[in-house]
mmCIF file of N, CA and C in Angstrom:
data_model
loop_
_atom_site.group_PDB
_atom_site.id
_atom_site.type_symbol
_atom_site.label_atom_id
_atom_site.label_comp_id
_atom_site.label_asym_id
_atom_site.label_seq_id
_atom_site.Cartn_x
_atom_site.Cartn_y
_atom_site.Cartn_z
ATOM 1 N N MET S 671 26.981 48.969 90.991
ATOM 2 C CA MET S 671 28.252 49.658 90.986
ATOM 3 C C MET S 671 28.077 50.966 90.222
ATOM 4 N N ASP S 672 28.482 52.035 90.885
ATOM 5 C CA ASP S 672 28.339 53.360 90.307
ATOM 6 C C ASP S 672 29.630 53.748 89.590
ATOM 7 N N THR S 673 29.573 54.024 88.317
ATOM 8 C CA THR S 673 30.763 54.391 87.550
ATOM 9 C C THR S 673 30.699 55.835 87.056
ATOM 10 N N SER S 674 29.854 56.620 87.657
ATOM 11 C CA SER S 674 29.748 58.010 87.222
ATOM 12 C C SER S 674 30.950 58.811 87.725
ATOM 13 N N TYR S 675 31.318 59.776 86.947
ATOM 14 C CA TYR S 675 32.462 60.621 87.282
ATOM 15 C C TYR S 675 31.988 62.046 87.451
ATOM 16 N N PRO S 676 32.538 62.861 88.180
ATOM 17 C CA PRO S 676 33.644 62.655 89.101
ATOM 18 C C PRO S 676 33.172 62.063 90.415
ATOM 19 N N ARG S 677 33.995 61.223 90.962
ATOM 20 C CA ARG S 677 33.667 60.608 92.244
ATOM 21 C C ARG S 677 34.109 61.498 93.376
ATOM 22 N N GLU S 678 33.334 61.545 94.381
ATOM 23 C CA GLU S 678 33.639 62.344 95.561
ATOM 24 C C GLU S 678 33.730 61.448 96.785
ATOM 25 N N ASP S 679 34.010 60.152 96.578
ATOM 26 C CA ASP S 679 34.054 59.209 97.689
ATOM 27 C C ASP S 679 35.229 59.467 98.627
ATOM 28 N N TYR S 680 36.357 59.841 98.058
ATOM 29 C CA TYR S 680 37.566 59.988 98.850
ATOM 30 C C TYR S 680 37.846 61.466 99.083
ATOM 31 N N PRO S 681 38.220 61.809 100.300
ATOM 32 C CA PRO S 681 38.521 63.223 100.573
ATOM 33 C C PRO S 681 39.823 63.616 99.871
ATOM 34 N N SER S 682 39.896 64.838 99.461
ATOM 35 C CA SER S 682 41.119 65.310 98.801
ATOM 36 C C SER S 682 42.223 65.465 99.846
ATOM 37 N N HIS S 683 43.445 65.222 99.403
ATOM 38 C CA HIS S 683 44.596 65.259 100.311
ATOM 39 C C HIS S 683 45.443 66.496 100.055
ATOM 40 N N LYS S 684 44.824 67.604 99.761
ATOM 41 C CA LYS S 684 45.572 68.842 99.569
ATOM 42 C C LYS S 684 46.022 69.378 100.920
ATOM 43 N N ARG S 685 47.209 69.915 100.911
ATOM 44 C CA ARG S 685 47.738 70.492 102.146
ATOM 45 C C ARG S 685 47.119 71.858 102.356
ATOM 46 N N GLU S 686 46.647 72.069 103.541
ATOM 47 C CA GLU S 686 46.115 73.376 103.914
ATOM 48 C C GLU S 686 47.230 74.149 104.598
ATOM 49 N N PRO S 687 47.491 75.361 104.159
ATOM 50 C CA PRO S 687 48.543 76.125 104.824
ATOM 51 C C PRO S 687 48.152 76.476 106.253
ATOM 52 N N SER S 688 49.166 76.582 107.072
ATOM 53 C CA SER S 688 48.933 76.915 108.476
ATOM 54 C C SER S 688 48.407 78.351 108.572
ATOM 55 N N PRO S 689 47.789 78.725 109.691
ATOM 56 C CA PRO S 689 47.284 80.107 109.830
ATOM 57 C C PRO S 689 48.372 81.163 109.696
ATOM 58 N N ALA S 690 49.572 80.857 110.188
ATOM 59 C CA ALA S 690 50.660 81.825 110.078
ATOM 60 C C ALA S 690 51.094 81.980 108.622
ATOM 61 N N ALA S 691 51.062 80.875 107.868
ATOM 62 C CA ALA S 691 51.467 80.926 106.471
ATOM 63 C C ALA S 691 50.434 81.651 105.631
ATOM 64 N N ARG S 692 49.166 81.562 105.997
ATOM 65 C CA ARG S 692 48.127 82.258 105.252
ATOM 66 C C ARG S 692 48.235 83.767 105.414
ATOM 67 N N ALA S 693 48.694 84.216 106.572
ATOM 68 C CA ALA S 693 48.781 85.644 106.840
ATOM 69 C C ALA S 693 49.989 86.279 106.154
ATOM 70 N N SER S 694 51.081 85.528 106.003
ATOM 71 C CA SER S 694 52.291 86.096 105.414
ATOM 72 C C SER S 694 52.253 85.935 103.888
ATOM 73 N N PRO S 695 52.972 86.801 103.190
ATOM 74 C CA PRO S 695 52.995 86.680 101.730
ATOM 75 C C PRO S 695 53.783 85.437 101.314
ATOM 76 N N PRO S 696 53.527 84.910 100.136
ATOM 77 C CA PRO S 696 54.266 83.717 99.696
ATOM 78 C C PRO S 696 55.738 84.060 99.480
ATOM 79 N N PRO S 697 56.612 83.093 99.645
ATOM 80 C CA PRO S 697 58.048 83.372 99.496
ATOM 81 C C PRO S 697 58.408 83.686 98.051
ATOM 82 N N ARG S 698 59.425 84.479 97.887
ATOM 83 C CA ARG S 698 59.915 84.801 96.544
ATOM 84 C C ARG S 698 60.786 83.658 96.067
ATOM 85 N N ASP S 699 60.777 83.399 94.772
ATOM 86 C CA ASP S 699 61.588 82.293 94.262
ATOM 87 C C ASP S 699 62.899 82.749 93.613
ATOM 88 N N HIS S 700 63.087 84.051 93.395
ATOM 89 C CA HIS S 700 64.325 84.629 92.859
ATOM 90 C C HIS S 700 64.699 84.018 91.511
ATOM 91 N N LEU S 701 63.725 83.698 90.688
ATOM 92 C CA LEU S 701 63.982 83.020 89.421
ATOM 93 C C LEU S 701 64.690 83.925 88.417
ATOM 94 N N VAL S 702 64.304 85.169 88.331
ATOM 95 C CA VAL S 702 64.921 86.081 87.358
ATOM 96 C C VAL S 702 66.380 86.330 87.713
ATOM 97 N N TRP S 703 66.652 86.536 88.991
ATOM 98 C CA TRP S 703 68.030 86.731 89.457
ATOM 99 C C TRP S 703 68.867 85.490 89.159
ATOM 100 N N SER S 704 68.283 84.312 89.369
ATOM 101 C CA SER S 704 68.990 83.064 89.096
ATOM 102 C C SER S 704 69.270 82.905 87.606
ATOM 103 N N LEU S 705 68.305 83.263 86.777
ATOM 104 C CA LEU S 705 68.528 83.192 85.326
ATOM 105 C C LEU S 705 69.646 84.135 84.908
ATOM 106 N N PHE S 706 69.646 85.327 85.455
ATOM 107 C CA PHE S 706 70.700 86.285 85.141
ATOM 108 C C PHE S 706 72.068 85.755 85.551
ATOM 109 N N ASN S 707 72.160 85.199 86.767
ATOM 110 C CA ASN S 707 73.439 84.650 87.220
ATOM 111 C C ASN S 707 73.860 83.439 86.403
ATOM 112 N N THR S 708 72.907 82.634 85.967
ATOM 113 C CA THR S 708 73.241 81.455 85.181
ATOM 114 C C THR S 708 73.755 81.842 83.803
ATOM 115 N N ILE S 709 73.098 82.793 83.166
ATOM 116 C CA ILE S 709 73.452 83.133 81.788
ATOM 117 C C ILE S 709 74.656 84.064 81.715
ATOM 118 N N TYR S 710 74.668 85.113 82.507
ATOM 119 C CA TYR S 710 75.682 86.144 82.340
ATOM 120 C C TYR S 710 76.860 86.029 83.285
ATOM 121 N N MET S 711 76.653 85.651 84.505
ATOM 122 C CA MET S 711 77.735 85.673 85.483
ATOM 123 C C MET S 711 77.806 84.342 86.222
ATOM 124 N N ASN S 712 78.076 83.280 85.513
ATOM 125 C CA ASN S 712 78.055 81.952 86.113
ATOM 126 C C ASN S 712 79.404 81.653 86.760
ATOM 127 N N PHE S 713 79.637 82.225 87.919
ATOM 128 C CA PHE S 713 80.878 82.035 88.648
ATOM 129 C C PHE S 713 80.844 80.697 89.381
ATOM 130 N N CYS S 714 81.722 79.778 89.027
ATOM 131 C CA CYS S 714 81.831 78.445 89.643
ATOM 132 C C CYS S 714 80.492 77.694 89.652
ATOM 133 N N CYS S 715 79.678 77.902 88.646
ATOM 134 C CA CYS S 715 78.371 77.242 88.493
ATOM 135 C C CYS S 715 77.413 77.548 89.636
ATOM 136 N N LEU S 716 77.660 78.594 90.395
ATOM 137 C CA LEU S 716 76.750 78.956 91.478
ATOM 138 C C LEU S 716 75.426 79.472 90.936
ATOM 139 N N GLY S 717 75.443 80.077 89.769
ATOM 140 C CA GLY S 717 74.207 80.537 89.154
ATOM 141 C C GLY S 717 73.294 79.384 88.787
ATOM 142 N N PHE S 718 73.885 78.289 88.317
ATOM 143 C CA PHE S 718 73.089 77.112 87.977
ATOM 144 C C PHE S 718 72.491 76.471 89.224
ATOM 145 N N VAL S 719 73.260 76.420 90.305
ATOM 146 C CA VAL S 719 72.749 75.865 91.568
ATOM 147 C C VAL S 719 71.606 76.738 92.088
ATOM 148 N N ALA S 720 71.774 78.048 91.996
ATOM 149 C CA ALA S 720 70.717 78.961 92.424
ATOM 150 C C ALA S 720 69.468 78.789 91.571
ATOM 151 N N LEU S 721 69.648 78.547 90.277
ATOM 152 C CA LEU S 721 68.506 78.321 89.397
ATOM 153 C C LEU S 721 67.758 77.052 89.786
ATOM 154 N N ALA S 722 68.496 76.009 90.138
ATOM 155 C CA ALA S 722 67.849 74.760 90.562
ATOM 156 C C ALA S 722 67.018 74.974 91.828
ATOM 157 N N PHE S 723 67.561 75.698 92.794
ATOM 158 C CA PHE S 723 66.804 75.958 94.025
ATOM 159 C C PHE S 723 65.632 76.900 93.778
ATOM 160 N N SER S 724 65.777 77.822 92.834
ATOM 161 C CA SER S 724 64.664 78.713 92.507
ATOM 162 C C SER S 724 63.504 77.935 91.891
ATOM 163 N N ILE S 725 63.829 77.005 91.024
ATOM 164 C CA ILE S 725 62.781 76.185 90.409
ATOM 165 C C ILE S 725 62.113 75.307 91.459
ATOM 166 N N LYS S 726 62.907 74.752 92.373
ATOM 167 C CA LYS S 726 62.325 73.952 93.452
ATOM 168 C C LYS S 726 61.411 74.804 94.331
ATOM 169 N N ALA S 727 61.832 76.034 94.618
ATOM 170 C CA ALA S 727 61.010 76.925 95.440
ATOM 171 C C ALA S 727 59.703 77.244 94.741
ATOM 172 N N ARG S 728 59.755 77.478 93.441
ATOM 173 C CA ARG S 728 58.529 77.778 92.703
ATOM 174 C C ARG S 728 57.607 76.561 92.667
ATOM 175 N N ASP S 729 58.182 75.371 92.478
ATOM 176 C CA ASP S 729 57.360 74.150 92.468
ATOM 177 C C ASP S 729 56.682 73.928 93.812
ATOM 178 N N ARG S 730 57.418 74.131 94.891
ATOM 179 C CA ARG S 730 56.836 73.942 96.236
ATOM 180 C C ARG S 730 55.768 74.985 96.532
ATOM 181 N N LYS S 731 55.992 76.209 96.054
ATOM 182 C CA LYS S 731 55.009 77.263 96.280
ATOM 183 C C LYS S 731 53.710 76.951 95.530
ATOM 184 N N VAL S 732 53.841 76.431 94.319
ATOM 185 C CA VAL S 732 52.654 76.085 93.532
ATOM 186 C C VAL S 732 51.919 74.914 94.152
ATOM 187 N N SER S 733 52.672 73.955 94.700
ATOM 188 C CA SER S 733 52.023 72.783 95.300
ATOM 189 C C SER S 733 51.424 73.088 96.679
ATOM 190 N N GLY S 734 51.756 74.225 97.258
ATOM 191 C CA GLY S 734 51.157 74.621 98.529
ATOM 192 C C GLY S 734 52.033 74.370 99.739
ATOM 193 N N ASP S 735 53.224 73.838 99.553
ATOM 194 C CA ASP S 735 54.134 73.584 100.667
ATOM 195 C C ASP S 735 54.969 74.839 100.901
ATOM 196 N N VAL S 736 54.431 75.757 101.672
ATOM 197 C CA VAL S 736 55.043 77.071 101.843
ATOM 198 C C VAL S 736 56.348 76.986 102.629
ATOM 199 N N GLU S 737 56.408 76.118 103.614
ATOM 200 C CA GLU S 737 57.623 76.022 104.441
ATOM 201 C C GLU S 737 58.811 75.522 103.611
ATOM 202 N N ALA S 738 58.597 74.505 102.789
ATOM 203 C CA ALA S 738 59.678 74.019 101.916
ATOM 204 C C ALA S 738 60.041 75.086 100.887
ATOM 205 N N ALA S 739 59.044 75.820 100.406
ATOM 206 C CA ALA S 739 59.321 76.896 99.453
ATOM 207 C C ALA S 739 60.188 77.967 100.093
ATOM 208 N N ARG S 740 59.963 78.266 101.362
ATOM 209 C CA ARG S 740 60.797 79.246 102.068
ATOM 210 C C ARG S 740 62.238 78.753 102.195
ATOM 211 N N ARG S 741 62.419 77.477 102.504
ATOM 212 C CA ARG S 741 63.776 76.932 102.625
ATOM 213 C C ARG S 741 64.515 77.006 101.288
ATOM 214 N N PHE S 742 63.863 76.563 100.218
ATOM 215 C CA PHE S 742 64.509 76.585 98.914
ATOM 216 C C PHE S 742 64.742 78.020 98.443
ATOM 217 N N SER S 743 63.836 78.918 98.764
ATOM 218 C CA SER S 743 63.999 80.321 98.396
ATOM 219 C C SER S 743 65.198 80.930 99.116
ATOM 220 N N SER S 744 65.365 80.567 100.378
ATOM 221 C CA SER S 744 66.505 81.073 101.138
ATOM 222 C C SER S 744 67.822 80.567 100.558
ATOM 223 N N LYS S 745 67.862 79.304 100.176
ATOM 224 C CA LYS S 745 69.077 78.750 99.571
ATOM 225 C C LYS S 745 69.358 79.403 98.226
ATOM 226 N N ALA S 746 68.310 79.619 97.437
ATOM 227 C CA ALA S 746 68.491 80.272 96.138
ATOM 228 C C ALA S 746 69.031 81.688 96.319
ATOM 229 N N ARG S 747 68.521 82.406 97.317
ATOM 230 C CA ARG S 747 68.992 83.760 97.574
ATOM 231 C C ARG S 747 70.466 83.758 97.982
ATOM 232 N N CYS S 748 70.866 82.800 98.809
ATOM 233 C CA CYS S 748 72.266 82.724 99.243
ATOM 234 C C CYS S 748 73.194 82.429 98.065
ATOM 235 N N TYR S 749 72.825 81.448 97.242
ATOM 236 C CA TYR S 749 73.662 81.114 96.085
ATOM 237 C C TYR S 749 73.694 82.252 95.075
ATOM 238 N N ASN S 750 72.592 82.953 94.899
ATOM 239 C CA ASN S 750 72.581 84.105 94.009
ATOM 240 C C ASN S 750 73.489 85.211 94.527
ATOM 241 N N ALA S 751 73.451 85.443 95.822
ATOM 242 C CA ALA S 751 74.316 86.475 96.404
ATOM 243 C C ALA S 751 75.788 86.104 96.247
ATOM 244 N N LEU S 752 76.108 84.840 96.469
ATOM 245 C CA LEU S 752 77.493 84.389 96.288
ATOM 246 C C LEU S 752 77.939 84.515 94.840
ATOM 247 N N ALA S 753 77.076 84.117 93.916
ATOM 248 C CA ALA S 753 77.423 84.196 92.493
ATOM 249 C C ALA S 753 77.605 85.639 92.054
ATOM 250 N N THR S 754 76.726 86.515 92.502
ATOM 251 C CA THR S 754 76.837 87.925 92.131
ATOM 252 C C THR S 754 78.082 88.550 92.747
ATOM 253 N N ALA S 755 78.325 88.267 94.015
ATOM 254 C CA ALA S 755 79.505 88.830 94.681
ATOM 255 C C ALA S 755 80.789 88.319 94.029
ATOM 256 N N GLY S 756 80.837 87.037 93.741
ATOM 257 C CA GLY S 756 82.027 86.487 93.098
ATOM 258 C C GLY S 756 82.250 87.036 91.710
ATOM 259 N N SER S 757 81.182 87.254 90.986
ATOM 260 C CA SER S 757 81.313 87.747 89.617
ATOM 261 C C SER S 757 81.591 89.238 89.556
ATOM 262 N N VAL S 758 81.310 89.958 90.611
ATOM 263 C CA VAL S 758 81.595 91.393 90.637
ATOM 264 C C VAL S 758 82.928 91.660 91.326
ATOM 265 N N VAL S 759 83.194 90.980 92.423
ATOM 266 C CA VAL S 759 84.395 91.255 93.214
ATOM 267 C C VAL S 759 85.664 90.747 92.524
ATOM 268 N N LEU S 760 85.631 89.562 91.926
ATOM 269 C CA LEU S 760 86.845 89.026 91.322
ATOM 270 C C LEU S 760 87.363 89.854 90.149
ATOM 271 N N PRO S 761 86.529 90.312 89.221
ATOM 272 C CA PRO S 761 87.081 91.207 88.183
ATOM 273 C C PRO S 761 87.609 92.526 88.745
ATOM 274 N N LEU S 762 86.952 93.064 89.769
ATOM 275 C CA LEU S 762 87.472 94.286 90.386
ATOM 276 C C LEU S 762 88.815 94.038 91.060
ATOM 277 N N LEU S 763 88.957 92.897 91.712
ATOM 278 C CA LEU S 763 90.224 92.542 92.345
ATOM 279 C C LEU S 763 91.317 92.347 91.297
ATOM 280 N N LEU S 764 90.989 91.695 90.200
ATOM 281 C CA LEU S 764 91.956 91.501 89.126
ATOM 282 C C LEU S 764 92.379 92.840 88.524
ATOM 283 N N ALA S 765 91.448 93.744 88.306
ATOM 284 C CA ALA S 765 91.777 95.069 87.779
ATOM 285 C C ALA S 765 92.674 95.831 88.755
ATOM 286 N N ALA S 766 92.384 95.733 90.050
ATOM 287 C CA ALA S 766 93.215 96.407 91.049
ATOM 288 C C ALA S 766 94.633 95.838 91.054
ATOM 289 N N LEU S 767 94.755 94.521 90.905
ATOM 290 C CA LEU S 767 96.090 93.917 90.865
ATOM 291 C C LEU S 767 96.854 94.339 89.622
ATOM 292 N N VAL S 768 96.191 94.422 88.485
ATOM 293 C CA VAL S 768 96.856 94.848 87.250
ATOM 294 C C VAL S 768 97.309 96.297 87.376
ATOM 295 N N ILE S 769 96.452 97.167 87.892
ATOM 296 C CA ILE S 769 96.818 98.577 88.046
ATOM 297 C C ILE S 769 97.977 98.727 89.021
ATOM 298 N N THR S 770 97.939 97.986 90.117
ATOM 299 C CA THR S 770 99.032 98.032 91.094
ATOM 300 C C THR S 770 100.336 97.539 90.471
ATOM 301 N N GLY S 771 100.262 96.480 89.686
ATOM 302 C CA GLY S 771 101.454 95.959 89.016
ATOM 303 C C GLY S 771 102.028 96.931 88.017
ATOM 304 N N VAL S 772 101.181 97.591 87.242
ATOM 305 C CA VAL S 772 101.657 98.578 86.274
ATOM 306 C C VAL S 772 102.308 99.752 86.984
ATOM 307 N N LEU S 773 101.697 100.227 88.060
ATOM 308 C CA LEU S 773 102.292 101.333 88.802
ATOM 309 C C LEU S 773 103.635 100.939 89.404
ATOM 310 N N HIS S 774 103.725 99.733 89.918
ATOM 311 C CA HIS S 774 104.985 99.267 90.510
ATOM 312 C C HIS S 774 106.067 99.128 89.438
ATOM 313 N N LEU S 775 105.708 98.605 88.281
ATOM 314 C CA LEU S 775 106.694 98.449 87.212
ATOM 315 C C LEU S 775 107.144 99.804 86.672
ATOM 316 N N SER S 776 106.233 100.769 86.582
ATOM 317 C CA SER S 776 106.647 102.090 86.101
ATOM 318 C C SER S 776 107.574 102.767 87.102
ATOM 319 N N LYS S 777 107.317 102.593 88.382
ATOM 320 C CA LYS S 777 108.204 103.153 89.408
ATOM 321 C C LYS S 777 109.569 102.474 89.357
ATOM 322 N N LEU S 778 109.582 101.166 89.174
ATOM 323 C CA LEU S 778 110.833 100.424 89.075
ATOM 324 C C LEU S 778 111.624 100.850 87.842
ATOM 325 N N ALA S 779 110.927 101.058 86.730
ATOM 326 C CA ALA S 779 111.601 101.493 85.512
ATOM 327 C C ALA S 779 112.155 102.902 85.677
ATOM 328 N N HIS S 780 111.424 103.755 86.354
ATOM 329 C CA HIS S 780 111.891 105.134 86.570
ATOM 330 C C HIS S 780 113.125 105.150 87.449
ATOM 331 N N GLU S 781 113.187 104.302 88.446
ATOM 332 C CA GLU S 781 114.351 104.263 89.340
ATOM 333 C C GLU S 781 115.564 103.629 88.687
ATOM 334 N N SER S 782 115.359 102.752 87.727
ATOM 335 C CA SER S 782 116.489 102.063 87.111
ATOM 336 C C SER S 782 116.988 102.763 85.855
ATOM 337 N N VAL S 783 116.491 103.950 85.558
ATOM 338 C CA VAL S 783 116.950 104.686 84.379
ATOM 339 C C VAL S 783 118.426 105.024 84.519
ATOM 340 N N GLY S 784 118.874 105.354 85.704
ATOM 341 C CA GLY S 784 120.275 105.689 85.935
ATOM 342 C C GLY S 784 121.205 104.530 85.633
ATOM 343 N N PHE S 785 120.778 103.319 85.837
ATOM 344 C CA PHE S 785 121.615 102.154 85.578
ATOM 345 C C PHE S 785 121.826 101.966 84.082
ATOM 346 N N PHE S 786 120.797 102.222 83.299
ATOM 347 C CA PHE S 786 120.893 101.986 81.864
ATOM 348 C C PHE S 786 121.464 103.185 81.101
ATOM 349 N N THR S 787 121.606 104.318 81.725
ATOM 350 C CA THR S 787 122.185 105.486 81.062
ATOM 351 C C THR S 787 123.574 105.784 81.621
ATOM 352 N N TYR S 788 124.390 104.780 81.759
ATOM 353 C CA TYR S 788 125.755 104.947 82.266
ATOM 354 C C TYR S 788 126.584 105.669 81.210
ATOM 355 N N GLN S 789 127.305 106.634 81.633
ATOM 356 C CA GLN S 789 128.098 107.442 80.706
ATOM 357 C C GLN S 789 129.461 106.784 80.486
ATOM 358 N N PHE S 790 129.736 106.405 79.248
ATOM 359 C CA PHE S 790 131.047 105.848 78.899
ATOM 360 C C PHE S 790 131.994 106.926 78.362
ATOM 361 N N SER S 791 131.494 108.069 78.052
ATOM 362 C CA SER S 791 132.308 109.072 77.381
ATOM 363 C C SER S 791 132.871 110.101 78.367
ATOM 364 N N GLY S 792 133.238 109.726 79.550
ATOM 365 C CA GLY S 792 133.796 110.674 80.531
ATOM 366 C C GLY S 792 135.183 111.089 80.138
ATOM 367 N N SER S 793 136.188 110.379 80.501
ATOM 368 C CA SER S 793 137.570 110.682 80.093
ATOM 369 C C SER S 793 138.167 109.419 79.491
ATOM 370 N N ASP S 794 138.818 109.566 78.387
ATOM 371 C CA ASP S 794 139.374 108.411 77.693
ATOM 372 C C ASP S 794 140.786 108.091 78.182
ATOM 373 N N ASP S 795 141.330 108.818 79.127
ATOM 374 C CA ASP S 795 142.679 108.623 79.598
ATOM 375 C C ASP S 795 142.822 107.438 80.555
ATOM 376 N N GLU S 796 141.751 106.882 81.044
ATOM 377 C CA GLU S 796 141.836 105.813 82.022
ATOM 378 C C GLU S 796 141.958 104.468 81.335
ATOM 379 N N ASP S 797 142.942 104.105 80.777
ATOM 380 C CA ASP S 797 143.022 102.795 80.162
ATOM 381 C C ASP S 797 144.291 102.123 80.431
#
């Protein structure tokens, strides 16, 4: 019985990338974008979901499963885009609503000045 190491009796079961995958660049994992969305602009926890998919994409890319890495990378990109759009668009929408409300209230106040400045000192003979 041979107990010497390393044994080469069994073939390695590493996945070989397909010819098309070897020619194309590896997928991006969008990890930095996901970290930014998670820490600074975590709208409805979409940044955290994007971070989870980014980590999965990086793990699959390291293990050699390029097709799964592409799927997870695509999902991470979508969640990052949603988180960024939600975190940028909603404050802008809120600011627009506040500005519109202030303008409407100032116009309403300007029009109602006549109601609050009623003259009581016209003629005192009407009693």
